[in-house]
mmCIF file of N, CA and C in Angstrom:
data_model
loop_
_atom_site.group_PDB
_atom_site.id
_atom_site.type_symbol
_atom_site.label_atom_id
_atom_site.label_comp_id
_atom_site.label_asym_id
_atom_site.label_seq_id
_atom_site.Cartn_x
_atom_site.Cartn_y
_atom_site.Cartn_z
ATOM 1 N N UNK A 468 -21.486 3.167 -39.383
ATOM 2 C CA UNK A 468 -21.831 2.893 -38.019
ATOM 3 C C UNK A 468 -20.595 3.076 -37.133
ATOM 4 N N UNK A 469 -20.676 4.067 -36.312
ATOM 5 C CA UNK A 469 -19.538 4.388 -35.470
ATOM 6 C C UNK A 469 -19.568 3.626 -34.162
ATOM 7 N N UNK A 470 -20.719 3.508 -33.545
ATOM 8 C CA UNK A 470 -20.822 2.917 -32.213
ATOM 9 C C UNK A 470 -21.125 1.426 -32.210
ATOM 10 N N UNK A 471 -21.679 0.918 -33.298
ATOM 11 C CA UNK A 471 -21.989 -0.506 -33.375
ATOM 12 C C UNK A 471 -20.699 -1.293 -33.240
ATOM 13 N N UNK A 472 -20.734 -2.283 -32.401
ATOM 14 C CA UNK A 472 -19.632 -3.186 -32.107
ATOM 15 C C UNK A 472 -18.483 -2.530 -31.343
ATOM 16 N N UNK A 473 -18.618 -1.257 -30.985
ATOM 17 C CA UNK A 473 -17.652 -0.643 -30.078
ATOM 18 C C UNK A 473 -18.331 -0.211 -28.773
ATOM 19 N N UNK A 474 -19.601 0.210 -28.841
ATOM 20 C CA UNK A 474 -20.372 0.574 -27.650
ATOM 21 C C UNK A 474 -21.517 -0.416 -27.408
ATOM 22 N N UNK A 475 -22.022 -0.983 -28.480
ATOM 23 C CA UNK A 475 -23.166 -1.904 -28.375
ATOM 24 C C UNK A 475 -23.135 -2.957 -29.446
ATOM 25 N N UNK A 476 -23.877 -4.035 -29.199
ATOM 26 C CA UNK A 476 -24.094 -5.088 -30.193
ATOM 27 C C UNK A 476 -25.607 -5.272 -30.358
ATOM 28 N N UNK A 477 -26.019 -5.449 -31.577
ATOM 29 C CA UNK A 477 -27.436 -5.687 -31.850
ATOM 30 C C UNK A 477 -27.749 -7.135 -31.513
ATOM 31 N N UNK A 478 -28.809 -7.312 -30.708
ATOM 32 C CA UNK A 478 -29.234 -8.673 -30.335
ATOM 33 C C UNK A 478 -30.484 -9.090 -31.108
ATOM 34 N N UNK A 479 -31.380 -8.133 -31.386
ATOM 35 C CA UNK A 479 -32.613 -8.471 -32.081
ATOM 36 C C UNK A 479 -33.171 -7.208 -32.734
ATOM 37 N N UNK A 480 -33.678 -7.388 -33.967
ATOM 38 C CA UNK A 480 -34.345 -6.295 -34.669
ATOM 39 C C UNK A 480 -35.677 -6.809 -35.152
ATOM 40 N N UNK A 481 -36.740 -6.049 -34.875
ATOM 41 C CA UNK A 481 -38.081 -6.382 -35.346
ATOM 42 C C UNK A 481 -38.570 -5.182 -36.128
ATOM 43 N N UNK A 482 -38.442 -5.261 -37.458
ATOM 44 C CA UNK A 482 -38.825 -4.120 -38.304
ATOM 45 C C UNK A 482 -40.337 -3.900 -38.347
ATOM 46 N N UNK A 483 -41.114 -4.933 -38.077
ATOM 47 C CA UNK A 483 -42.561 -4.789 -38.039
ATOM 48 C C UNK A 483 -42.972 -3.964 -36.811
ATOM 49 N N UNK A 484 -42.435 -4.305 -35.658
ATOM 50 C CA UNK A 484 -42.728 -3.588 -34.419
ATOM 51 C C UNK A 484 -41.871 -2.355 -34.234
ATOM 52 N N UNK A 485 -40.873 -2.194 -35.123
ATOM 53 C CA UNK A 485 -39.923 -1.082 -35.045
ATOM 54 C C UNK A 485 -39.207 -1.026 -33.682
ATOM 55 N N UNK A 486 -38.676 -2.187 -33.296
ATOM 56 C CA UNK A 486 -37.901 -2.269 -32.055
ATOM 57 C C UNK A 486 -36.547 -2.917 -32.302
ATOM 58 N N UNK A 487 -35.568 -2.496 -31.514
ATOM 59 C CA UNK A 487 -34.245 -3.088 -31.572
ATOM 60 C C UNK A 487 -33.792 -3.349 -30.119
ATOM 61 N N UNK A 488 -33.258 -4.518 -29.896
ATOM 62 C CA UNK A 488 -32.699 -4.840 -28.606
ATOM 63 C C UNK A 488 -31.193 -4.884 -28.775
ATOM 64 N N UNK A 489 -30.510 -4.163 -27.890
ATOM 65 C CA UNK A 489 -29.042 -4.103 -27.957
ATOM 66 C C UNK A 489 -28.458 -4.535 -26.601
ATOM 67 N N UNK A 490 -27.230 -4.968 -26.682
ATOM 68 C CA UNK A 490 -26.436 -5.227 -25.465
ATOM 69 C C UNK A 490 -25.292 -4.243 -25.453
ATOM 70 N N UNK A 491 -25.108 -3.571 -24.340
ATOM 71 C CA UNK A 491 -24.023 -2.594 -24.213
ATOM 72 C C UNK A 491 -22.711 -3.311 -23.903
ATOM 73 N N UNK A 492 -21.641 -2.800 -24.403
ATOM 74 C CA UNK A 492 -20.302 -3.383 -24.187
ATOM 75 C C UNK A 492 -19.664 -2.613 -23.044
ATOM 76 N N UNK A 493 -19.698 -3.192 -21.851
ATOM 77 C CA UNK A 493 -19.270 -2.521 -20.620
ATOM 78 C C UNK A 493 -17.816 -2.099 -20.630
ATOM 79 N N UNK A 494 -16.965 -2.804 -21.391
ATOM 80 C CA UNK A 494 -15.569 -2.408 -21.384
ATOM 81 C C UNK A 494 -15.205 -1.487 -22.564
ATOM 82 N N UNK A 495 -16.209 -0.827 -23.143
ATOM 83 C CA UNK A 495 -15.998 0.133 -24.202
ATOM 84 C C UNK A 495 -15.136 1.296 -23.682
ATOM 85 N N UNK A 496 -14.324 1.824 -24.544
ATOM 86 C CA UNK A 496 -13.481 2.965 -24.175
ATOM 87 C C UNK A 496 -14.333 4.160 -23.714
ATOM 88 N N UNK A 497 -15.528 4.297 -24.207
ATOM 89 C CA UNK A 497 -16.396 5.399 -23.794
ATOM 90 C C UNK A 497 -16.704 5.314 -22.300
ATOM 91 N N UNK A 498 -16.966 4.097 -21.807
ATOM 92 C CA UNK A 498 -17.275 3.944 -20.386
ATOM 93 C C UNK A 498 -16.036 4.123 -19.507
ATOM 94 N N UNK A 499 -14.866 3.912 -20.069
ATOM 95 C CA UNK A 499 -13.631 4.122 -19.279
ATOM 96 C C UNK A 499 -13.417 5.615 -19.032
ATOM 97 N N UNK A 500 -13.966 6.465 -19.894
ATOM 98 C CA UNK A 500 -13.856 7.902 -19.725
ATOM 99 C C UNK A 500 -15.081 8.505 -19.081
ATOM 100 N N UNK A 501 -16.212 7.827 -19.166
ATOM 101 C CA UNK A 501 -17.498 8.412 -18.714
ATOM 102 C C UNK A 501 -18.216 7.448 -17.822
ATOM 103 N N UNK A 502 -18.014 7.230 -16.684
ATOM 104 C CA UNK A 502 -17.016 7.754 -15.748
ATOM 105 C C UNK A 502 -16.264 6.569 -15.152
ATOM 106 N N UNK A 503 -14.954 6.699 -14.976
ATOM 107 C CA UNK A 503 -14.147 5.582 -14.470
ATOM 108 C C UNK A 503 -14.708 5.048 -13.135
ATOM 109 N N UNK A 504 -14.987 3.761 -13.093
ATOM 110 C CA UNK A 504 -15.510 3.139 -11.898
ATOM 111 C C UNK A 504 -17.020 3.236 -11.738
ATOM 112 N N UNK A 505 -17.657 4.146 -12.427
ATOM 113 C CA UNK A 505 -19.110 4.341 -12.373
ATOM 114 C C UNK A 505 -19.609 4.645 -13.788
ATOM 115 N N UNK A 506 -19.606 3.662 -14.688
ATOM 116 C CA UNK A 506 -19.920 3.929 -16.089
ATOM 117 C C UNK A 506 -21.374 4.374 -16.296
ATOM 118 N N UNK A 507 -21.514 5.397 -17.137
ATOM 119 C CA UNK A 507 -22.822 5.943 -17.482
ATOM 120 C C UNK A 507 -22.842 6.146 -18.999
ATOM 121 N N UNK A 508 -23.918 5.756 -19.641
ATOM 122 C CA UNK A 508 -24.032 5.962 -21.078
ATOM 123 C C UNK A 508 -24.338 7.436 -21.337
ATOM 124 N N UNK A 509 -23.461 8.118 -22.068
ATOM 125 C CA UNK A 509 -23.695 9.547 -22.341
ATOM 126 C C UNK A 509 -24.941 9.753 -23.180
ATOM 127 N N UNK A 510 -25.639 10.850 -22.919
ATOM 128 C CA UNK A 510 -26.844 11.184 -23.676
ATOM 129 C C UNK A 510 -26.594 11.256 -25.172
ATOM 130 N N UNK A 511 -25.470 11.831 -25.577
ATOM 131 C CA UNK A 511 -25.151 11.930 -26.988
ATOM 132 C C UNK A 511 -25.033 10.550 -27.608
ATOM 133 N N UNK A 512 -24.542 9.558 -26.865
ATOM 134 C CA UNK A 512 -24.425 8.199 -27.382
ATOM 135 C C UNK A 512 -25.803 7.548 -27.481
ATOM 136 N N UNK A 513 -26.703 7.846 -26.549
ATOM 137 C CA UNK A 513 -28.081 7.314 -26.608
ATOM 138 C C UNK A 513 -28.759 7.790 -27.892
ATOM 139 N N UNK A 514 -28.565 9.045 -28.223
ATOM 140 C CA UNK A 514 -29.131 9.622 -29.448
ATOM 141 C C UNK A 514 -28.441 9.030 -30.679
ATOM 142 N N UNK A 515 -27.128 8.914 -30.652
ATOM 143 C CA UNK A 515 -26.386 8.397 -31.789
ATOM 144 C C UNK A 515 -26.767 6.918 -32.064
ATOM 145 N N UNK A 516 -26.973 6.137 -31.021
ATOM 146 C CA UNK A 516 -27.401 4.742 -31.225
ATOM 147 C C UNK A 516 -28.768 4.722 -31.905
ATOM 148 N N UNK A 517 -29.684 5.603 -31.472
ATOM 149 C CA UNK A 517 -31.009 5.683 -32.103
ATOM 150 C C UNK A 517 -30.846 5.970 -33.585
ATOM 151 N N UNK A 518 -29.938 6.874 -33.941
ATOM 152 C CA UNK A 518 -29.718 7.217 -35.354
ATOM 153 C C UNK A 518 -29.201 6.042 -36.142
ATOM 154 N N UNK A 519 -28.247 5.308 -35.575
ATOM 155 C CA UNK A 519 -27.700 4.153 -36.258
ATOM 156 C C UNK A 519 -28.739 3.069 -36.446
ATOM 157 N N UNK A 520 -29.531 2.811 -35.407
ATOM 158 C CA UNK A 520 -30.558 1.759 -35.509
ATOM 159 C C UNK A 520 -31.654 2.155 -36.497
ATOM 160 N N UNK A 521 -32.043 3.423 -36.504
ATOM 161 C CA UNK A 521 -33.048 3.872 -37.454
ATOM 162 C C UNK A 521 -32.569 3.713 -38.891
ATOM 163 N N UNK A 522 -31.316 4.077 -39.156
ATOM 164 C CA UNK A 522 -30.742 3.908 -40.490
ATOM 165 C C UNK A 522 -30.771 2.448 -40.902
ATOM 166 N N UNK A 523 -30.467 1.546 -39.988
ATOM 167 C CA UNK A 523 -30.535 0.101 -40.290
ATOM 168 C C UNK A 523 -31.957 -0.311 -40.637
ATOM 169 N N UNK A 524 -32.924 0.147 -39.882
ATOM 170 C CA UNK A 524 -34.309 -0.274 -40.099
ATOM 171 C C UNK A 524 -34.896 0.338 -41.366
ATOM 172 N N UNK A 525 -34.513 1.564 -41.704
ATOM 173 C CA UNK A 525 -35.019 2.211 -42.900
ATOM 174 C C UNK A 525 -34.206 1.832 -44.131
ATOM 175 N N UNK A 526 -33.098 1.158 -43.935
ATOM 176 C CA UNK A 526 -32.178 0.745 -44.989
ATOM 177 C C UNK A 526 -31.779 1.952 -45.846
ATOM 178 N N UNK A 527 -31.346 3.001 -45.178
ATOM 179 C CA UNK A 527 -30.820 4.191 -45.842
ATOM 180 C C UNK A 527 -30.029 5.000 -44.815
ATOM 181 N N UNK A 528 -29.221 5.871 -45.307
ATOM 182 C CA UNK A 528 -28.497 6.765 -44.413
ATOM 183 C C UNK A 528 -29.416 7.874 -43.929
ATOM 184 N N UNK A 529 -29.259 8.272 -42.703
ATOM 185 C CA UNK A 529 -30.045 9.378 -42.140
ATOM 186 C C UNK A 529 -29.078 10.347 -41.483
ATOM 187 N N UNK A 530 -29.451 11.611 -41.517
ATOM 188 C CA UNK A 530 -28.672 12.678 -40.868
ATOM 189 C C UNK A 530 -29.572 13.334 -39.847
ATOM 190 N N UNK A 531 -29.105 13.404 -38.623
ATOM 191 C CA UNK A 531 -29.857 14.059 -37.568
ATOM 192 C C UNK A 531 -29.897 15.546 -37.837
ATOM 193 N N UNK A 532 -31.124 16.097 -37.920
ATOM 194 C CA UNK A 532 -31.303 17.544 -38.192
ATOM 195 C C UNK A 532 -31.559 18.282 -36.886
ATOM 196 N N UNK A 533 -32.413 17.705 -36.028
ATOM 197 C CA UNK A 533 -32.687 18.365 -34.732
ATOM 198 C C UNK A 533 -33.169 17.352 -33.721
ATOM 199 N N UNK A 534 -32.984 17.745 -32.496
ATOM 200 C CA UNK A 534 -33.536 17.014 -31.364
ATOM 201 C C UNK A 534 -34.667 17.874 -30.815
ATOM 202 N N UNK A 535 -35.899 17.467 -31.109
ATOM 203 C CA UNK A 535 -37.053 18.258 -30.688
ATOM 204 C C UNK A 535 -37.238 18.174 -29.187
ATOM 205 N N UNK A 536 -36.955 16.999 -28.630
ATOM 206 C CA UNK A 536 -37.126 16.797 -27.200
ATOM 207 C C UNK A 536 -36.266 15.589 -26.807
ATOM 208 N N UNK A 537 -35.622 15.695 -25.681
ATOM 209 C CA UNK A 537 -34.818 14.576 -25.134
ATOM 210 C C UNK A 537 -34.945 14.568 -23.622
ATOM 211 N N UNK A 538 -35.551 13.502 -23.134
ATOM 212 C CA UNK A 538 -35.676 13.343 -21.678
ATOM 213 C C UNK A 538 -34.860 12.122 -21.280
ATOM 214 N N UNK A 539 -33.902 12.344 -20.418
ATOM 215 C CA UNK A 539 -33.089 11.267 -19.904
ATOM 216 C C UNK A 539 -33.569 11.007 -18.479
ATOM 217 N N UNK A 540 -34.331 9.932 -18.313
ATOM 218 C CA UNK A 540 -35.076 9.700 -17.082
ATOM 219 C C UNK A 540 -34.372 8.814 -16.077
ATOM 220 N N UNK A 541 -33.447 7.999 -16.519
ATOM 221 C CA UNK A 541 -32.694 7.115 -15.626
ATOM 222 C C UNK A 541 -31.337 6.846 -16.241
ATOM 223 N N UNK A 542 -30.370 6.601 -15.402
ATOM 224 C CA UNK A 542 -28.993 6.311 -15.839
ATOM 225 C C UNK A 542 -28.933 4.935 -16.481
ATOM 226 N N UNK A 543 -28.270 4.846 -17.627
ATOM 227 C CA UNK A 543 -28.034 3.560 -18.250
ATOM 228 C C UNK A 543 -26.601 3.128 -17.879
ATOM 229 N N UNK A 544 -26.521 2.224 -16.922
ATOM 230 C CA UNK A 544 -25.260 1.673 -16.448
ATOM 231 C C UNK A 544 -25.035 0.358 -17.187
ATOM 232 N N UNK A 545 -24.002 0.284 -18.034
ATOM 233 C CA UNK A 545 -23.811 -0.926 -18.836
ATOM 234 C C UNK A 545 -23.493 -2.171 -18.031
ATOM 235 N N UNK A 546 -23.098 -1.998 -16.788
ATOM 236 C CA UNK A 546 -22.760 -3.160 -15.939
ATOM 237 C C UNK A 546 -23.970 -3.767 -15.272
ATOM 238 N N UNK A 547 -25.078 -3.006 -15.149
ATOM 239 C CA UNK A 547 -26.208 -3.517 -14.390
ATOM 240 C C UNK A 547 -27.532 -3.473 -15.138
ATOM 241 N N UNK A 548 -27.611 -2.823 -16.280
ATOM 242 C CA UNK A 548 -28.935 -2.627 -16.904
ATOM 243 C C UNK A 548 -29.395 -3.825 -17.752
ATOM 244 N N UNK A 549 -28.518 -4.698 -18.172
ATOM 245 C CA UNK A 549 -28.907 -5.775 -19.048
ATOM 246 C C UNK A 549 -29.138 -5.246 -20.463
ATOM 247 N N UNK A 550 -30.033 -5.891 -21.196
ATOM 248 C CA UNK A 550 -30.333 -5.469 -22.574
ATOM 249 C C UNK A 550 -31.118 -4.182 -22.555
ATOM 250 N N UNK A 551 -30.944 -3.389 -23.602
ATOM 251 C CA UNK A 551 -31.646 -2.124 -23.758
ATOM 252 C C UNK A 551 -32.472 -2.191 -25.041
ATOM 253 N N UNK A 552 -33.710 -1.775 -24.955
ATOM 254 C CA UNK A 552 -34.620 -1.822 -26.121
ATOM 255 C C UNK A 552 -34.908 -0.406 -26.607
ATOM 256 N N UNK A 553 -34.718 -0.206 -27.895
ATOM 257 C CA UNK A 553 -35.083 1.035 -28.568
ATOM 258 C C UNK A 553 -36.399 0.769 -29.291
ATOM 259 N N UNK A 554 -37.449 1.454 -28.849
ATOM 260 C CA UNK A 554 -38.780 1.289 -29.473
ATOM 261 C C UNK A 554 -39.118 2.577 -30.237
ATOM 262 N N UNK A 555 -39.165 2.443 -31.541
ATOM 263 C CA UNK A 555 -39.482 3.588 -32.393
ATOM 264 C C UNK A 555 -41.018 3.654 -32.467
ATOM 265 N N UNK A 556 -41.614 4.506 -31.612
ATOM 266 C CA UNK A 556 -43.068 4.564 -31.440
ATOM 267 C C UNK A 556 -43.740 5.221 -32.646
ATOM 268 N N UNK A 557 -43.128 6.290 -33.147
ATOM 269 C CA UNK A 557 -43.703 6.970 -34.303
ATOM 270 C C UNK A 557 -42.582 7.274 -35.265
ATOM 271 N N UNK A 558 -42.819 6.929 -36.495
ATOM 272 C CA UNK A 558 -41.892 7.288 -37.582
ATOM 273 C C UNK A 558 -42.743 7.827 -38.702
ATOM 274 N N UNK A 559 -42.566 9.103 -39.019
ATOM 275 C CA UNK A 559 -43.384 9.723 -40.084
ATOM 276 C C UNK A 559 -42.514 10.577 -40.957
ATOM 277 N N UNK A 560 -42.814 10.543 -42.248
ATOM 278 C CA UNK A 560 -42.039 11.355 -43.201
ATOM 279 C C UNK A 560 -42.932 12.466 -43.743
ATOM 280 N N UNK A 561 -42.424 13.674 -43.663
ATOM 281 C CA UNK A 561 -43.121 14.842 -44.203
ATOM 282 C C UNK A 561 -42.885 14.879 -45.702
ATOM 283 N N UNK A 562 -43.935 14.704 -46.516
ATOM 284 C CA UNK A 562 -43.713 14.644 -47.961
ATOM 285 C C UNK A 562 -43.212 15.966 -48.559
ATOM 286 N N UNK A 563 -43.504 17.092 -47.913
ATOM 287 C CA UNK A 563 -43.051 18.381 -48.434
ATOM 288 C C UNK A 563 -41.583 18.630 -48.174
ATOM 289 N N UNK A 564 -41.145 18.396 -46.951
ATOM 290 C CA UNK A 564 -39.746 18.689 -46.592
ATOM 291 C C UNK A 564 -38.843 17.473 -46.698
ATOM 292 N N UNK A 565 -39.431 16.283 -46.664
ATOM 293 C CA UNK A 565 -38.654 15.045 -46.686
ATOM 294 C C UNK A 565 -38.087 14.695 -45.312
ATOM 295 N N UNK A 566 -38.455 15.505 -44.293
ATOM 296 C CA UNK A 566 -37.982 15.233 -42.945
ATOM 297 C C UNK A 566 -38.624 13.979 -42.387
ATOM 298 N N UNK A 567 -37.860 13.193 -41.674
ATOM 299 C CA UNK A 567 -38.371 12.000 -40.993
ATOM 300 C C UNK A 567 -38.401 12.315 -39.511
ATOM 301 N N UNK A 568 -39.596 12.305 -38.951
ATOM 302 C CA UNK A 568 -39.771 12.584 -37.522
ATOM 303 C C UNK A 568 -39.950 11.265 -36.802
ATOM 304 N N UNK A 569 -39.235 11.155 -35.664
ATOM 305 C CA UNK A 569 -39.205 9.903 -34.942
ATOM 306 C C UNK A 569 -39.375 10.127 -33.447
ATOM 307 N N UNK A 570 -40.199 9.300 -32.821
ATOM 308 C CA UNK A 570 -40.307 9.266 -31.355
ATOM 309 C C UNK A 570 -39.764 7.926 -30.899
ATOM 310 N N UNK A 571 -38.834 7.965 -29.943
ATOM 311 C CA UNK A 571 -38.152 6.756 -29.504
ATOM 312 C C UNK A 571 -38.210 6.646 -27.985
ATOM 313 N N UNK A 572 -38.544 5.456 -27.506
ATOM 314 C CA UNK A 572 -38.421 5.138 -26.084
ATOM 315 C C UNK A 572 -37.244 4.201 -25.929
ATOM 316 N N UNK A 573 -36.392 4.472 -24.953
ATOM 317 C CA UNK A 573 -35.236 3.614 -24.655
ATOM 318 C C UNK A 573 -35.497 3.015 -23.272
ATOM 319 N N UNK A 574 -35.587 1.697 -23.217
ATOM 320 C CA UNK A 574 -35.957 1.061 -21.950
ATOM 321 C C UNK A 574 -35.243 -0.280 -21.754
ATOM 322 N N UNK A 575 -35.425 -0.802 -20.567
ATOM 323 C CA UNK A 575 -34.844 -2.108 -20.264
ATOM 324 C C UNK A 575 -35.220 -2.506 -18.860
ATOM 325 N N UNK A 576 -35.471 -3.767 -18.631
ATOM 326 C CA UNK A 576 -35.797 -4.316 -17.315
ATOM 327 C C UNK A 576 -36.882 -3.499 -16.599
ATOM 328 N N UNK A 577 -37.903 -3.097 -17.361
ATOM 329 C CA UNK A 577 -39.017 -2.368 -16.784
ATOM 330 C C UNK A 577 -38.736 -0.907 -16.458
ATOM 331 N N UNK A 578 -37.589 -0.396 -16.890
ATOM 332 C CA UNK A 578 -37.229 1.011 -16.647
ATOM 333 C C UNK A 578 -37.252 1.783 -17.968
ATOM 334 N N UNK A 579 -37.883 2.949 -17.973
ATOM 335 C CA UNK A 579 -37.806 3.835 -19.135
ATOM 336 C C UNK A 579 -36.612 4.759 -18.914
ATOM 337 N N UNK A 580 -35.577 4.568 -19.733
ATOM 338 C CA UNK A 580 -34.334 5.359 -19.578
ATOM 339 C C UNK A 580 -34.433 6.700 -20.261
ATOM 340 N N UNK A 581 -34.992 6.720 -21.466
ATOM 341 C CA UNK A 581 -35.029 7.958 -22.260
ATOM 342 C C UNK A 581 -36.239 7.978 -23.139
ATOM 343 N N UNK A 582 -36.691 9.197 -23.410
ATOM 344 C CA UNK A 582 -37.761 9.421 -24.379
ATOM 345 C C UNK A 582 -37.273 10.538 -25.303
ATOM 346 N N UNK A 583 -37.173 10.229 -26.584
ATOM 347 C CA UNK A 583 -36.585 11.130 -27.556
ATOM 348 C C UNK A 583 -37.562 11.474 -28.675
ATOM 349 N N UNK A 584 -37.502 12.699 -29.121
ATOM 350 C CA UNK A 584 -38.189 13.162 -30.333
ATOM 351 C C UNK A 584 -37.120 13.741 -31.265
ATOM 352 N N UNK A 585 -36.907 13.075 -32.386
ATOM 353 C CA UNK A 585 -35.790 13.418 -33.272
ATOM 354 C C UNK A 585 -36.295 13.696 -34.682
ATOM 355 N N UNK A 586 -35.554 14.521 -35.411
ATOM 356 C CA UNK A 586 -35.902 14.824 -36.782
ATOM 357 C C UNK A 586 -34.666 14.532 -37.643
ATOM 358 N N UNK A 587 -34.882 13.772 -38.710
ATOM 359 C CA UNK A 587 -33.808 13.380 -39.616
ATOM 360 C C UNK A 587 -34.094 13.804 -41.040
ATOM 361 N N UNK A 588 -33.030 13.752 -41.818
ATOM 362 C CA UNK A 588 -33.109 13.927 -43.267
ATOM 363 C C UNK A 588 -32.454 12.670 -43.857
ATOM 364 N N UNK A 589 -33.121 12.069 -44.820
ATOM 365 C CA UNK A 589 -32.506 10.934 -45.499
ATOM 366 C C UNK A 589 -31.393 11.461 -46.375
ATOM 367 N N UNK A 590 -30.283 10.721 -46.334
ATOM 368 C CA UNK A 590 -29.138 11.191 -47.149
ATOM 369 C C UNK A 590 -28.626 10.081 -48.034
#
């Protein structure tokens, strides 16, 4: 886990509902670079957090194979957004290829920040 405890902290995990609530760490070095005085969570970090949370919930390592779709609908400002929820809406494994396909909504305070469609390989 690269970003856990440096960019975010896990506040709650519900493996039945496939949701994770995280708190962003506003004084993370990432926010000091992206962007000074106006912190914005980079899209690559939003995807990487999804990967780390999925690995935790599946209790195995996963490797991101492709991003089928990524919509970044609103800025995630760590100073004003509060908690962020990752909702894994669909998780399916292709028995032939072993690929794990995932649809994720990233939201908080009634705002949908991102909608992601990701493909992983268990490693």
